[in-house]
Every structure is written in C-alpha cells, then in structure tokens.
Amino acid sequence: MGDRYPDGISETHLTRRWPRSASPLSFLVLAAIILIAVSGALGGFPNPSQSTAGPKARLTLEAPKIARSGMVFEMRMRIDAANAIARPVIAVSPRYWHELTINTMIPAAADESYGRGGYRFEYAPLAAGDTLLIKVDGQINPALVGGTAGHVTLYDGETPLAALATRLEVRP
C-alpha cells in the first residue's frame, strides 16, 4: 500500500461514501440554524412601535420585543405635545429595565431621579405642538433569562398623561 498512495492516504479514503466534513447532516444542521435566524425567532427585526394618547400628549415607544442575551439595543421614546406640558417627565418602571444596562440617553434629562414607581427623567417644558424624541442605547445583561415587562409613563410633574405597558422577551 505504501507505493500506491501518498503518505496519510489509504484505501478507506477512496471508498468511504461521505467523508465526515461533507456529510449531508452537517449541511442540514447549518441550514436549520440559518432558517431560524432569518425567521426572526431570535430577534433582529426593526423595533415595533406602540403608542398611546392622552388629552395633553401622545407617547410613542419603539423598543425591541424579542432580543438575544448580551445584545446591544436601541429604544426611542417620542412625546408629541397637544397642549403645553410644564414639566415633562418620562418614568420607566424598574421591572422593565431589570438586568438591562442603559449606556446612553440622548438628550440628557434636566433632572434624573429614582422614586415614585420608577426611574424618572425630567425634560424642559414643551409648548403645544412640540415634539421631544429621546434615544436610549442599552445592552441586555447575560443574567437576564426569559425577559422583562413593565411600563413607560409620561407625566406632567406628578400628573400622569399617558402610559404604555411593554415587554421584552430575551432568548439565548
């Protein structure tokens, strides 16, 4: 056999039908992984938008509904003032941001606090017809399993104007 084949090559290399690296099973597993990723079952689609309106303003939230552990995400909150809002405050329930790291919030709030049911961010007054767009960048901590749920509420000082219930599903 030493004269018929080069070193490291034997008769079994020529007679085996499916070498380990070219098995159709490997291709099917890879195809299944790609199909699951493309289906959106693991997240990755544009953030859905949800909105609610009160008598003085409309609150719109664009945030991921499905995300993967460790993923960096972007969230946008928009306030459209129908009437003047003297002290616009966005409050996020602690349950919703549990095990999330918030890296950036633009524009920065004039006052940030925690209390009265959540993380509170107060902005400059809004006149009727004004719009405030807040961009939040964050990351999902690896310890978060399953997901979170909570509320994002718009206040004028201490008076609630609009509230949205929201949920983030976290997949591995």
Short mmCIF file of N, CA and C in Angstrom, two decimals:
data_model
loop_
_atom_site.label_atom_id
_atom_site.label_comp_id
_atom_site.label_asym_id
_atom_site.label_seq_id
_atom_site.Cartn_x
_atom_site.Cartn_y
_atom_site.Cartn_z
N MET A 1 0.81 -1.20 0.00
CA MET A 1 0.00 0.00 0.00
C MET A 1 0.85 1.25 0.00
N GLY A 2 2.03 1.19 0.55
CA GLY A 2 2.88 2.36 0.63
C GLY A 2 3.23 2.92 -0.73
N ASP A 3 3.28 2.06 -1.77
CA ASP A 3 3.64 2.53 -3.10
C ASP A 3 2.45 3.08 -3.88
N ARG A 4 1.22 2.62 -3.54
CA ARG A 4 0.05 3.04 -4.31
C ARG A 4 -0.47 4.42 -3.90
N TYR A 5 -0.35 4.79 -2.62
CA TYR A 5 -0.95 6.03 -2.13
C TYR A 5 0.10 6.88 -1.43
N PRO A 6 -0.06 8.19 -1.46
CA PRO A 6 0.87 9.06 -0.73
C PRO A 6 0.71 8.85 0.77
N ASP A 7 1.68 9.33 1.54
CA ASP A 7 1.64 9.21 2.99
C ASP A 7 0.36 9.81 3.55
N GLY A 8 -0.30 9.10 4.47
CA GLY A 8 -1.52 9.57 5.11
C GLY A 8 -2.79 9.23 4.35
N ILE A 9 -2.69 8.70 3.15
CA ILE A 9 -3.85 8.34 2.35
C ILE A 9 -3.93 6.82 2.31
N SER A 10 -5.16 6.29 2.50
CA SER A 10 -5.35 4.84 2.45
C SER A 10 -6.55 4.51 1.59
N GLU A 11 -6.80 3.24 1.44
CA GLU A 11 -7.91 2.74 0.63
C GLU A 11 -9.25 3.28 1.15
N THR A 12 -9.40 3.41 2.49
CA THR A 12 -10.68 3.88 3.06
C THR A 12 -11.01 5.31 2.64
N HIS A 13 -10.00 6.11 2.37
CA HIS A 13 -10.26 7.48 1.91
C HIS A 13 -10.94 7.49 0.55
N LEU A 14 -10.70 6.49 -0.25
CA LEU A 14 -11.28 6.44 -1.58
C LEU A 14 -12.63 5.73 -1.61
N THR A 15 -12.88 4.85 -0.64
CA THR A 15 -14.10 4.05 -0.68
C THR A 15 -15.21 4.57 0.22
N ARG A 16 -14.90 5.41 1.20
CA ARG A 16 -15.94 5.96 2.08
C ARG A 16 -16.83 6.88 1.27
N ARG A 17 -18.16 6.71 1.40
CA ARG A 17 -19.11 7.49 0.60
C ARG A 17 -19.18 8.94 1.07
N TRP A 18 -19.32 9.19 2.36
CA TRP A 18 -19.45 10.56 2.88
C TRP A 18 -18.35 10.84 3.89
N PRO A 19 -17.32 11.53 3.49
CA PRO A 19 -16.32 11.92 4.48
C PRO A 19 -16.98 12.80 5.55
N ARG A 20 -16.49 12.77 6.75
CA ARG A 20 -17.10 13.46 7.88
C ARG A 20 -17.37 14.93 7.58
N SER A 21 -16.49 15.62 6.91
CA SER A 21 -16.68 17.05 6.66
C SER A 21 -17.71 17.35 5.58
N ALA A 22 -18.10 16.35 4.80
CA ALA A 22 -19.05 16.61 3.72
C ALA A 22 -20.37 15.88 3.93
N SER A 23 -20.70 15.55 5.16
CA SER A 23 -21.94 14.85 5.45
C SER A 23 -23.14 15.73 5.15
N PRO A 24 -24.20 15.17 4.58
CA PRO A 24 -25.41 15.97 4.34
C PRO A 24 -26.05 16.42 5.66
N LEU A 25 -25.81 15.70 6.74
CA LEU A 25 -26.34 16.09 8.04
C LEU A 25 -25.75 17.43 8.48
N SER A 26 -24.47 17.65 8.23
CA SER A 26 -23.83 18.94 8.56
C SER A 26 -24.52 20.07 7.81
N PHE A 27 -24.80 19.84 6.54
CA PHE A 27 -25.47 20.86 5.73
C PHE A 27 -26.87 21.14 6.26
N LEU A 28 -27.61 20.09 6.63
CA LEU A 28 -28.98 20.28 7.14
C LEU A 28 -28.98 21.03 8.47
N VAL A 29 -28.03 20.74 9.35
CA VAL A 29 -27.94 21.46 10.62
C VAL A 29 -27.63 22.94 10.36
N LEU A 30 -26.68 23.22 9.49
CA LEU A 30 -26.35 24.60 9.16
C LEU A 30 -27.55 25.32 8.53
N ALA A 31 -28.26 24.65 7.64
CA ALA A 31 -29.44 25.25 7.00
C ALA A 31 -30.53 25.55 8.04
N ALA A 32 -30.72 24.65 9.01
CA ALA A 32 -31.73 24.87 10.05
C ALA A 32 -31.36 26.08 10.91
N ILE A 33 -30.09 26.22 11.26
CA ILE A 33 -29.64 27.38 12.05
C ILE A 33 -29.88 28.67 11.28
N ILE A 34 -29.57 28.68 10.01
CA ILE A 34 -29.77 29.88 9.18
C ILE A 34 -31.26 30.21 9.08
N LEU A 35 -32.11 29.20 8.88
CA LEU A 35 -33.55 29.46 8.77
C LEU A 35 -34.13 30.01 10.08
N ILE A 36 -33.67 29.48 11.21
CA ILE A 36 -34.15 30.01 12.49
C ILE A 36 -33.74 31.47 12.65
N ALA A 37 -32.50 31.78 12.31
CA ALA A 37 -32.01 33.16 12.42
C ALA A 37 -32.77 34.10 11.50
N VAL A 38 -33.02 33.68 10.27
CA VAL A 38 -33.72 34.53 9.29
C VAL A 38 -35.19 34.70 9.66
N SER A 39 -35.79 33.72 10.34
CA SER A 39 -37.21 33.79 10.68
C SER A 39 -37.52 34.90 11.69
N GLY A 40 -36.50 35.36 12.42
CA GLY A 40 -36.73 36.39 13.43
C GLY A 40 -37.07 35.81 14.79
N ALA A 41 -37.04 34.50 14.92
CA ALA A 41 -37.36 33.87 16.21
C ALA A 41 -36.35 34.26 17.29
N LEU A 42 -35.18 34.72 16.90
CA LEU A 42 -34.16 35.13 17.86
C LEU A 42 -34.02 36.65 17.91
N GLY A 43 -34.95 37.39 17.33
CA GLY A 43 -34.87 38.84 17.31
C GLY A 43 -34.18 39.33 16.06
N GLY A 44 -33.88 40.61 16.03
CA GLY A 44 -33.15 41.17 14.91
C GLY A 44 -33.99 41.97 13.93
N PHE A 45 -35.30 42.01 14.10
CA PHE A 45 -36.13 42.81 13.22
C PHE A 45 -36.16 44.25 13.71
N PRO A 46 -36.58 45.19 12.88
CA PRO A 46 -36.71 46.58 13.35
C PRO A 46 -37.67 46.65 14.55
N ASN A 47 -37.40 47.60 15.43
CA ASN A 47 -38.23 47.74 16.63
C ASN A 47 -39.67 48.09 16.27
N PRO A 48 -40.63 47.36 16.84
CA PRO A 48 -42.03 47.72 16.62
C PRO A 48 -42.36 48.99 17.40
N SER A 49 -43.36 49.70 16.95
CA SER A 49 -43.78 50.94 17.57
C SER A 49 -45.13 50.75 18.24
N GLN A 50 -45.25 51.26 19.46
CA GLN A 50 -46.55 51.28 20.13
C GLN A 50 -46.78 52.68 20.65
N SER A 51 -48.03 53.07 20.70
CA SER A 51 -48.34 54.46 21.01
C SER A 51 -49.64 54.55 21.80
N THR A 52 -49.73 55.58 22.61
CA THR A 52 -50.96 55.89 23.32
C THR A 52 -51.09 57.40 23.44
N ALA A 53 -52.31 57.87 23.49
CA ALA A 53 -52.53 59.31 23.56
C ALA A 53 -53.42 59.65 24.74
N GLY A 54 -53.07 60.72 25.40
CA GLY A 54 -53.89 61.29 26.46
C GLY A 54 -54.41 62.63 25.98
N PRO A 55 -55.10 63.38 26.83
CA PRO A 55 -55.65 64.67 26.41
C PRO A 55 -54.58 65.72 26.09
N LYS A 56 -53.40 65.62 26.72
CA LYS A 56 -52.37 66.63 26.51
C LYS A 56 -51.23 66.19 25.61
N ALA A 57 -51.06 64.86 25.42
CA ALA A 57 -49.89 64.41 24.66
C ALA A 57 -50.04 62.97 24.17
N ARG A 58 -49.22 62.66 23.20
CA ARG A 58 -49.11 61.29 22.68
C ARG A 58 -47.72 60.78 23.03
N LEU A 59 -47.68 59.54 23.55
CA LEU A 59 -46.41 58.89 23.90
C LEU A 59 -46.23 57.71 22.96
N THR A 60 -45.09 57.66 22.27
CA THR A 60 -44.77 56.58 21.35
C THR A 60 -43.47 55.93 21.81
N LEU A 61 -43.46 54.60 21.80
CA LEU A 61 -42.28 53.84 22.21
C LEU A 61 -41.90 52.88 21.10
N GLU A 62 -40.66 52.97 20.65
CA GLU A 62 -40.09 51.99 19.71
C GLU A 62 -39.03 51.24 20.48
N ALA A 63 -39.29 49.97 20.78
CA ALA A 63 -38.35 49.16 21.57
C ALA A 63 -38.42 47.72 21.09
N PRO A 64 -37.33 46.99 21.22
CA PRO A 64 -37.37 45.59 20.78
C PRO A 64 -38.37 44.78 21.61
N LYS A 65 -39.02 43.85 20.96
CA LYS A 65 -39.93 42.92 21.65
C LYS A 65 -39.22 41.59 21.91
N ILE A 66 -38.31 41.21 21.00
CA ILE A 66 -37.53 39.98 21.13
C ILE A 66 -36.07 40.35 20.92
N ALA A 67 -35.21 39.88 21.81
CA ALA A 67 -33.78 40.16 21.69
C ALA A 67 -33.00 38.95 22.24
N ARG A 68 -31.72 38.95 21.96
CA ARG A 68 -30.85 37.88 22.44
C ARG A 68 -30.03 38.39 23.63
N SER A 69 -29.67 37.47 24.49
CA SER A 69 -28.85 37.80 25.65
C SER A 69 -27.53 38.42 25.20
N GLY A 70 -27.15 39.51 25.86
CA GLY A 70 -25.90 40.21 25.54
C GLY A 70 -26.02 41.21 24.40
N MET A 71 -27.18 41.26 23.75
CA MET A 71 -27.36 42.12 22.58
C MET A 71 -27.42 43.60 22.97
N VAL A 72 -26.85 44.43 22.13
CA VAL A 72 -26.96 45.88 22.26
C VAL A 72 -28.24 46.28 21.53
N PHE A 73 -29.03 47.16 22.13
CA PHE A 73 -30.29 47.56 21.51
C PHE A 73 -30.47 49.07 21.56
N GLU A 74 -31.43 49.53 20.77
CA GLU A 74 -31.79 50.95 20.74
C GLU A 74 -33.28 51.07 20.99
N MET A 75 -33.65 52.06 21.76
CA MET A 75 -35.05 52.33 22.09
C MET A 75 -35.29 53.82 21.85
N ARG A 76 -36.45 54.16 21.33
CA ARG A 76 -36.81 55.57 21.14
C ARG A 76 -38.15 55.84 21.81
N MET A 77 -38.20 56.95 22.53
CA MET A 77 -39.44 57.43 23.14
C MET A 77 -39.73 58.80 22.54
N ARG A 78 -40.97 58.99 22.12
CA ARG A 78 -41.35 60.24 21.48
C ARG A 78 -42.57 60.82 22.20
N ILE A 79 -42.47 62.11 22.51
CA ILE A 79 -43.59 62.82 23.12
C ILE A 79 -44.04 63.88 22.13
N ASP A 80 -45.30 63.82 21.73
CA ASP A 80 -45.92 64.84 20.89
C ASP A 80 -46.92 65.59 21.76
N ALA A 81 -46.60 66.84 22.08
CA ALA A 81 -47.45 67.62 22.98
C ALA A 81 -48.62 68.25 22.20
N ALA A 82 -49.84 67.91 22.59
CA ALA A 82 -51.03 68.54 22.02
C ALA A 82 -51.28 69.87 22.72
N ASN A 83 -51.02 69.91 24.02
CA ASN A 83 -51.11 71.11 24.84
C ASN A 83 -49.75 71.32 25.51
N ALA A 84 -49.55 72.46 26.12
CA ALA A 84 -48.28 72.72 26.81
C ALA A 84 -48.10 71.75 27.97
N ILE A 85 -46.86 71.29 28.14
CA ILE A 85 -46.52 70.42 29.27
C ILE A 85 -45.41 71.15 30.04
N ALA A 86 -45.73 71.58 31.25
CA ALA A 86 -44.80 72.39 32.04
C ALA A 86 -43.59 71.59 32.50
N ARG A 87 -43.80 70.35 32.94
CA ARG A 87 -42.70 69.52 33.44
C ARG A 87 -42.82 68.11 32.85
N PRO A 88 -42.39 67.90 31.61
CA PRO A 88 -42.48 66.55 31.03
C PRO A 88 -41.51 65.60 31.73
N VAL A 89 -42.06 64.52 32.24
CA VAL A 89 -41.28 63.51 32.94
C VAL A 89 -41.59 62.15 32.32
N ILE A 90 -40.54 61.43 31.95
CA ILE A 90 -40.69 60.05 31.49
C ILE A 90 -40.30 59.17 32.67
N ALA A 91 -41.16 58.23 33.04
CA ALA A 91 -40.87 57.29 34.11
C ALA A 91 -40.85 55.88 33.54
N VAL A 92 -39.80 55.14 33.86
CA VAL A 92 -39.66 53.75 33.40
C VAL A 92 -39.68 52.87 34.63
N SER A 93 -40.57 51.87 34.63
CA SER A 93 -40.67 51.00 35.80
C SER A 93 -39.39 50.17 35.96
N PRO A 94 -38.96 49.97 37.19
CA PRO A 94 -37.73 49.21 37.44
C PRO A 94 -37.79 47.79 36.90
N ARG A 95 -38.97 47.20 36.91
CA ARG A 95 -39.12 45.84 36.39
C ARG A 95 -38.75 45.77 34.91
N TYR A 96 -39.06 46.80 34.15
CA TYR A 96 -38.78 46.79 32.71
C TYR A 96 -37.28 46.88 32.44
N TRP A 97 -36.55 47.66 33.21
CA TRP A 97 -35.11 47.81 32.98
C TRP A 97 -34.29 46.88 33.87
N HIS A 98 -34.91 45.90 34.51
CA HIS A 98 -34.19 44.94 35.34
C HIS A 98 -33.23 44.13 34.47
N GLU A 99 -31.98 44.06 34.88
CA GLU A 99 -30.91 43.34 34.17
C GLU A 99 -30.62 43.91 32.78
N LEU A 100 -30.91 45.18 32.58
CA LEU A 100 -30.50 45.89 31.37
C LEU A 100 -29.50 46.95 31.79
N THR A 101 -28.49 47.16 30.98
CA THR A 101 -27.54 48.23 31.23
C THR A 101 -27.86 49.35 30.25
N ILE A 102 -28.21 50.51 30.76
CA ILE A 102 -28.52 51.65 29.91
C ILE A 102 -27.23 52.45 29.75
N ASN A 103 -26.74 52.52 28.52
CA ASN A 103 -25.46 53.16 28.24
C ASN A 103 -25.60 54.66 27.95
N THR A 104 -26.60 55.02 27.16
CA THR A 104 -26.75 56.40 26.71
C THR A 104 -28.21 56.78 26.65
N MET A 105 -28.50 58.03 26.98
CA MET A 105 -29.84 58.58 26.83
C MET A 105 -29.67 59.98 26.26
N ILE A 106 -30.16 60.19 25.03
CA ILE A 106 -29.98 61.47 24.35
C ILE A 106 -31.35 62.00 23.96
N PRO A 107 -31.69 63.23 24.28
CA PRO A 107 -30.92 64.19 25.06
C PRO A 107 -30.92 63.81 26.53
N ALA A 108 -29.92 64.30 27.23
CA ALA A 108 -29.85 64.05 28.67
C ALA A 108 -30.98 64.80 29.37
N ALA A 109 -31.52 64.19 30.38
CA ALA A 109 -32.61 64.81 31.13
C ALA A 109 -32.06 65.95 31.99
N ALA A 110 -32.89 66.96 32.22
CA ALA A 110 -32.51 68.07 33.09
C ALA A 110 -32.39 67.58 34.53
N ASP A 111 -33.22 66.59 34.89
CA ASP A 111 -33.17 66.02 36.23
C ASP A 111 -33.46 64.52 36.13
N GLU A 112 -32.63 63.73 36.80
CA GLU A 112 -32.82 62.28 36.84
C GLU A 112 -33.00 61.87 38.29
N SER A 113 -33.94 60.97 38.54
CA SER A 113 -34.15 60.51 39.91
C SER A 113 -34.75 59.12 39.88
N TYR A 114 -34.76 58.52 41.06
CA TYR A 114 -35.44 57.23 41.22
C TYR A 114 -36.42 57.39 42.37
N GLY A 115 -37.63 56.98 42.12
CA GLY A 115 -38.65 57.07 43.17
C GLY A 115 -40.03 57.16 42.55
N ARG A 116 -41.01 57.09 43.42
CA ARG A 116 -42.41 57.16 42.98
C ARG A 116 -42.68 56.21 41.82
N GLY A 117 -42.16 55.00 41.93
CA GLY A 117 -42.51 53.97 40.96
C GLY A 117 -41.56 53.78 39.81
N GLY A 118 -40.41 54.40 39.81
CA GLY A 118 -39.50 54.12 38.71
C GLY A 118 -38.36 55.10 38.54
N TYR A 119 -37.65 54.89 37.45
CA TYR A 119 -36.59 55.81 37.05
C TYR A 119 -37.29 56.98 36.38
N ARG A 120 -37.01 58.19 36.83
CA ARG A 120 -37.73 59.37 36.33
C ARG A 120 -36.74 60.33 35.67
N PHE A 121 -37.12 60.80 34.48
CA PHE A 121 -36.28 61.71 33.70
C PHE A 121 -37.11 62.92 33.31
N GLU A 122 -36.73 64.08 33.86
CA GLU A 122 -37.49 65.31 33.61
C GLU A 122 -36.78 66.15 32.54
N TYR A 123 -37.57 66.67 31.60
CA TYR A 123 -37.04 67.46 30.49
C TYR A 123 -37.59 68.89 30.54
N ALA A 124 -37.08 69.73 29.66
CA ALA A 124 -37.51 71.12 29.58
C ALA A 124 -38.99 71.17 29.14
N PRO A 125 -39.68 72.25 29.50
CA PRO A 125 -41.10 72.38 29.14
C PRO A 125 -41.33 72.26 27.63
N LEU A 126 -42.49 71.72 27.27
CA LEU A 126 -42.89 71.59 25.87
C LEU A 126 -44.10 72.48 25.61
N ALA A 127 -44.05 73.23 24.53
CA ALA A 127 -45.19 74.03 24.12
C ALA A 127 -46.12 73.15 23.28
N ALA A 128 -47.36 73.59 23.11
CA ALA A 128 -48.30 72.84 22.28
C ALA A 128 -47.72 72.68 20.88
N GLY A 129 -47.75 71.46 20.37
CA GLY A 129 -47.20 71.18 19.04
C GLY A 129 -45.74 70.76 19.04
N ASP A 130 -45.05 70.88 20.17
CA ASP A 130 -43.64 70.47 20.26
C ASP A 130 -43.51 68.95 20.30
N THR A 131 -42.35 68.47 19.88
CA THR A 131 -42.03 67.05 19.93
C THR A 131 -40.70 66.87 20.64
N LEU A 132 -40.65 65.89 21.51
CA LEU A 132 -39.40 65.51 22.18
C LEU A 132 -39.11 64.07 21.81
N LEU A 133 -37.94 63.84 21.21
CA LEU A 133 -37.51 62.49 20.84
C LEU A 133 -36.34 62.10 21.72
N ILE A 134 -36.47 60.99 22.43
CA ILE A 134 -35.43 60.51 23.35
C ILE A 134 -34.91 59.18 22.81
N LYS A 135 -33.59 59.10 22.65
CA LYS A 135 -32.95 57.89 22.15
C LYS A 135 -32.20 57.24 23.31
N VAL A 136 -32.46 55.96 23.53
CA VAL A 136 -31.84 55.21 24.62
C VAL A 136 -31.06 54.04 24.01
N ASP A 137 -29.79 53.92 24.37
CA ASP A 137 -28.97 52.79 23.95
C ASP A 137 -28.69 51.94 25.18
N GLY A 138 -28.84 50.64 25.05
CA GLY A 138 -28.61 49.76 26.18
C GLY A 138 -28.10 48.41 25.75
N GLN A 139 -27.90 47.55 26.74
CA GLN A 139 -27.42 46.20 26.49
C GLN A 139 -28.11 45.26 27.46
N ILE A 140 -28.39 44.05 27.00
CA ILE A 140 -29.04 43.05 27.82
C ILE A 140 -27.97 42.28 28.59
N ASN A 141 -28.08 42.28 29.90
CA ASN A 141 -27.11 41.56 30.73
C ASN A 141 -27.29 40.06 30.56
N PRO A 142 -26.20 39.30 30.56
CA PRO A 142 -26.31 37.84 30.40
C PRO A 142 -27.15 37.16 31.47
N ALA A 143 -27.30 37.77 32.64
CA ALA A 143 -28.09 37.16 33.71
C ALA A 143 -29.59 37.18 33.43
N LEU A 144 -30.03 37.99 32.47
CA LEU A 144 -31.46 38.09 32.18
C LEU A 144 -31.91 36.89 31.35
N VAL A 145 -32.81 36.12 31.92
CA VAL A 145 -33.34 34.94 31.24
C VAL A 145 -34.85 35.09 31.15
N GLY A 146 -35.41 34.86 30.00
CA GLY A 146 -36.86 34.91 29.82
C GLY A 146 -37.37 36.26 29.35
N GLY A 147 -37.06 37.32 30.07
CA GLY A 147 -37.49 38.63 29.64
C GLY A 147 -37.91 39.53 30.78
N THR A 148 -38.38 40.70 30.44
CA THR A 148 -38.85 41.68 31.41
C THR A 148 -40.14 42.30 30.89
N ALA A 149 -40.87 42.91 31.79
CA ALA A 149 -42.09 43.62 31.42
C ALA A 149 -42.25 44.80 32.37
N GLY A 150 -42.91 45.83 31.90
CA GLY A 150 -43.12 46.99 32.76
C GLY A 150 -43.90 48.08 32.03
N HIS A 151 -43.72 49.30 32.52
CA HIS A 151 -44.45 50.45 31.98
C HIS A 151 -43.51 51.60 31.69
N VAL A 152 -43.85 52.37 30.68
CA VAL A 152 -43.23 53.66 30.41
C VAL A 152 -44.37 54.67 30.50
N THR A 153 -44.20 55.65 31.38
CA THR A 153 -45.29 56.59 31.65
C THR A 153 -44.81 58.03 31.44
N LEU A 154 -45.65 58.83 30.83
CA LEU A 154 -45.39 60.26 30.65
C LEU A 154 -46.19 61.03 31.70
N TYR A 155 -45.49 61.91 32.40
CA TYR A 155 -46.12 62.76 33.43
C TYR A 155 -45.92 64.22 33.07
N ASP A 156 -46.81 65.05 33.60
CA ASP A 156 -46.58 66.50 33.67
C ASP A 156 -46.39 66.77 35.15
N GLY A 157 -45.13 66.80 35.57
CA GLY A 157 -44.84 66.89 37.00
C GLY A 157 -45.22 65.58 37.67
N GLU A 158 -46.30 65.61 38.46
CA GLU A 158 -46.79 64.40 39.13
C GLU A 158 -48.09 63.88 38.51
N THR A 159 -48.60 64.56 37.49
CA THR A 159 -49.85 64.17 36.86
C THR A 159 -49.59 63.24 35.69
N PRO A 160 -50.10 61.99 35.73
CA PRO A 160 -49.89 61.09 34.61
C PRO A 160 -50.66 61.54 33.37
N LEU A 161 -50.00 61.50 32.21
CA LEU A 161 -50.64 61.91 30.95
C LEU A 161 -50.89 60.71 30.03
N ALA A 162 -49.95 59.78 29.98
CA ALA A 162 -50.08 58.61 29.10
C ALA A 162 -49.16 57.51 29.60
N ALA A 163 -49.57 56.26 29.44
CA ALA A 163 -48.75 55.13 29.90
C ALA A 163 -48.83 53.98 28.89
N LEU A 164 -47.71 53.31 28.72
CA LEU A 164 -47.62 52.15 27.84
C LEU A 164 -47.09 50.96 28.60
N ALA A 165 -47.77 49.83 28.50
CA ALA A 165 -47.25 48.58 29.03
C ALA A 165 -46.38 47.97 27.94
N THR A 166 -45.22 47.44 28.31
CA THR A 166 -44.32 46.89 27.32
C THR A 166 -43.62 45.65 27.87
N ARG A 167 -43.12 44.82 26.97
CA ARG A 167 -42.45 43.57 27.35
C ARG A 167 -41.27 43.34 26.42
N LEU A 168 -40.19 42.82 26.98
CA LEU A 168 -39.00 42.43 26.22
C LEU A 168 -38.74 40.96 26.49
N GLU A 169 -38.81 40.15 25.44
CA GLU A 169 -38.53 38.72 25.55
C GLU A 169 -37.06 38.51 25.22
N VAL A 170 -36.35 37.79 26.08
CA VAL A 170 -34.92 37.56 25.88
C VAL A 170 -34.69 36.09 25.58
N ARG A 171 -34.02 35.84 24.47
CA ARG A 171 -33.71 34.47 24.07
C ARG A 171 -32.21 34.28 24.05
N PRO A 172 -31.76 33.04 24.20
CA PRO A 172 -30.30 32.80 24.25
C PRO A 172 -29.60 33.11 22.95
#
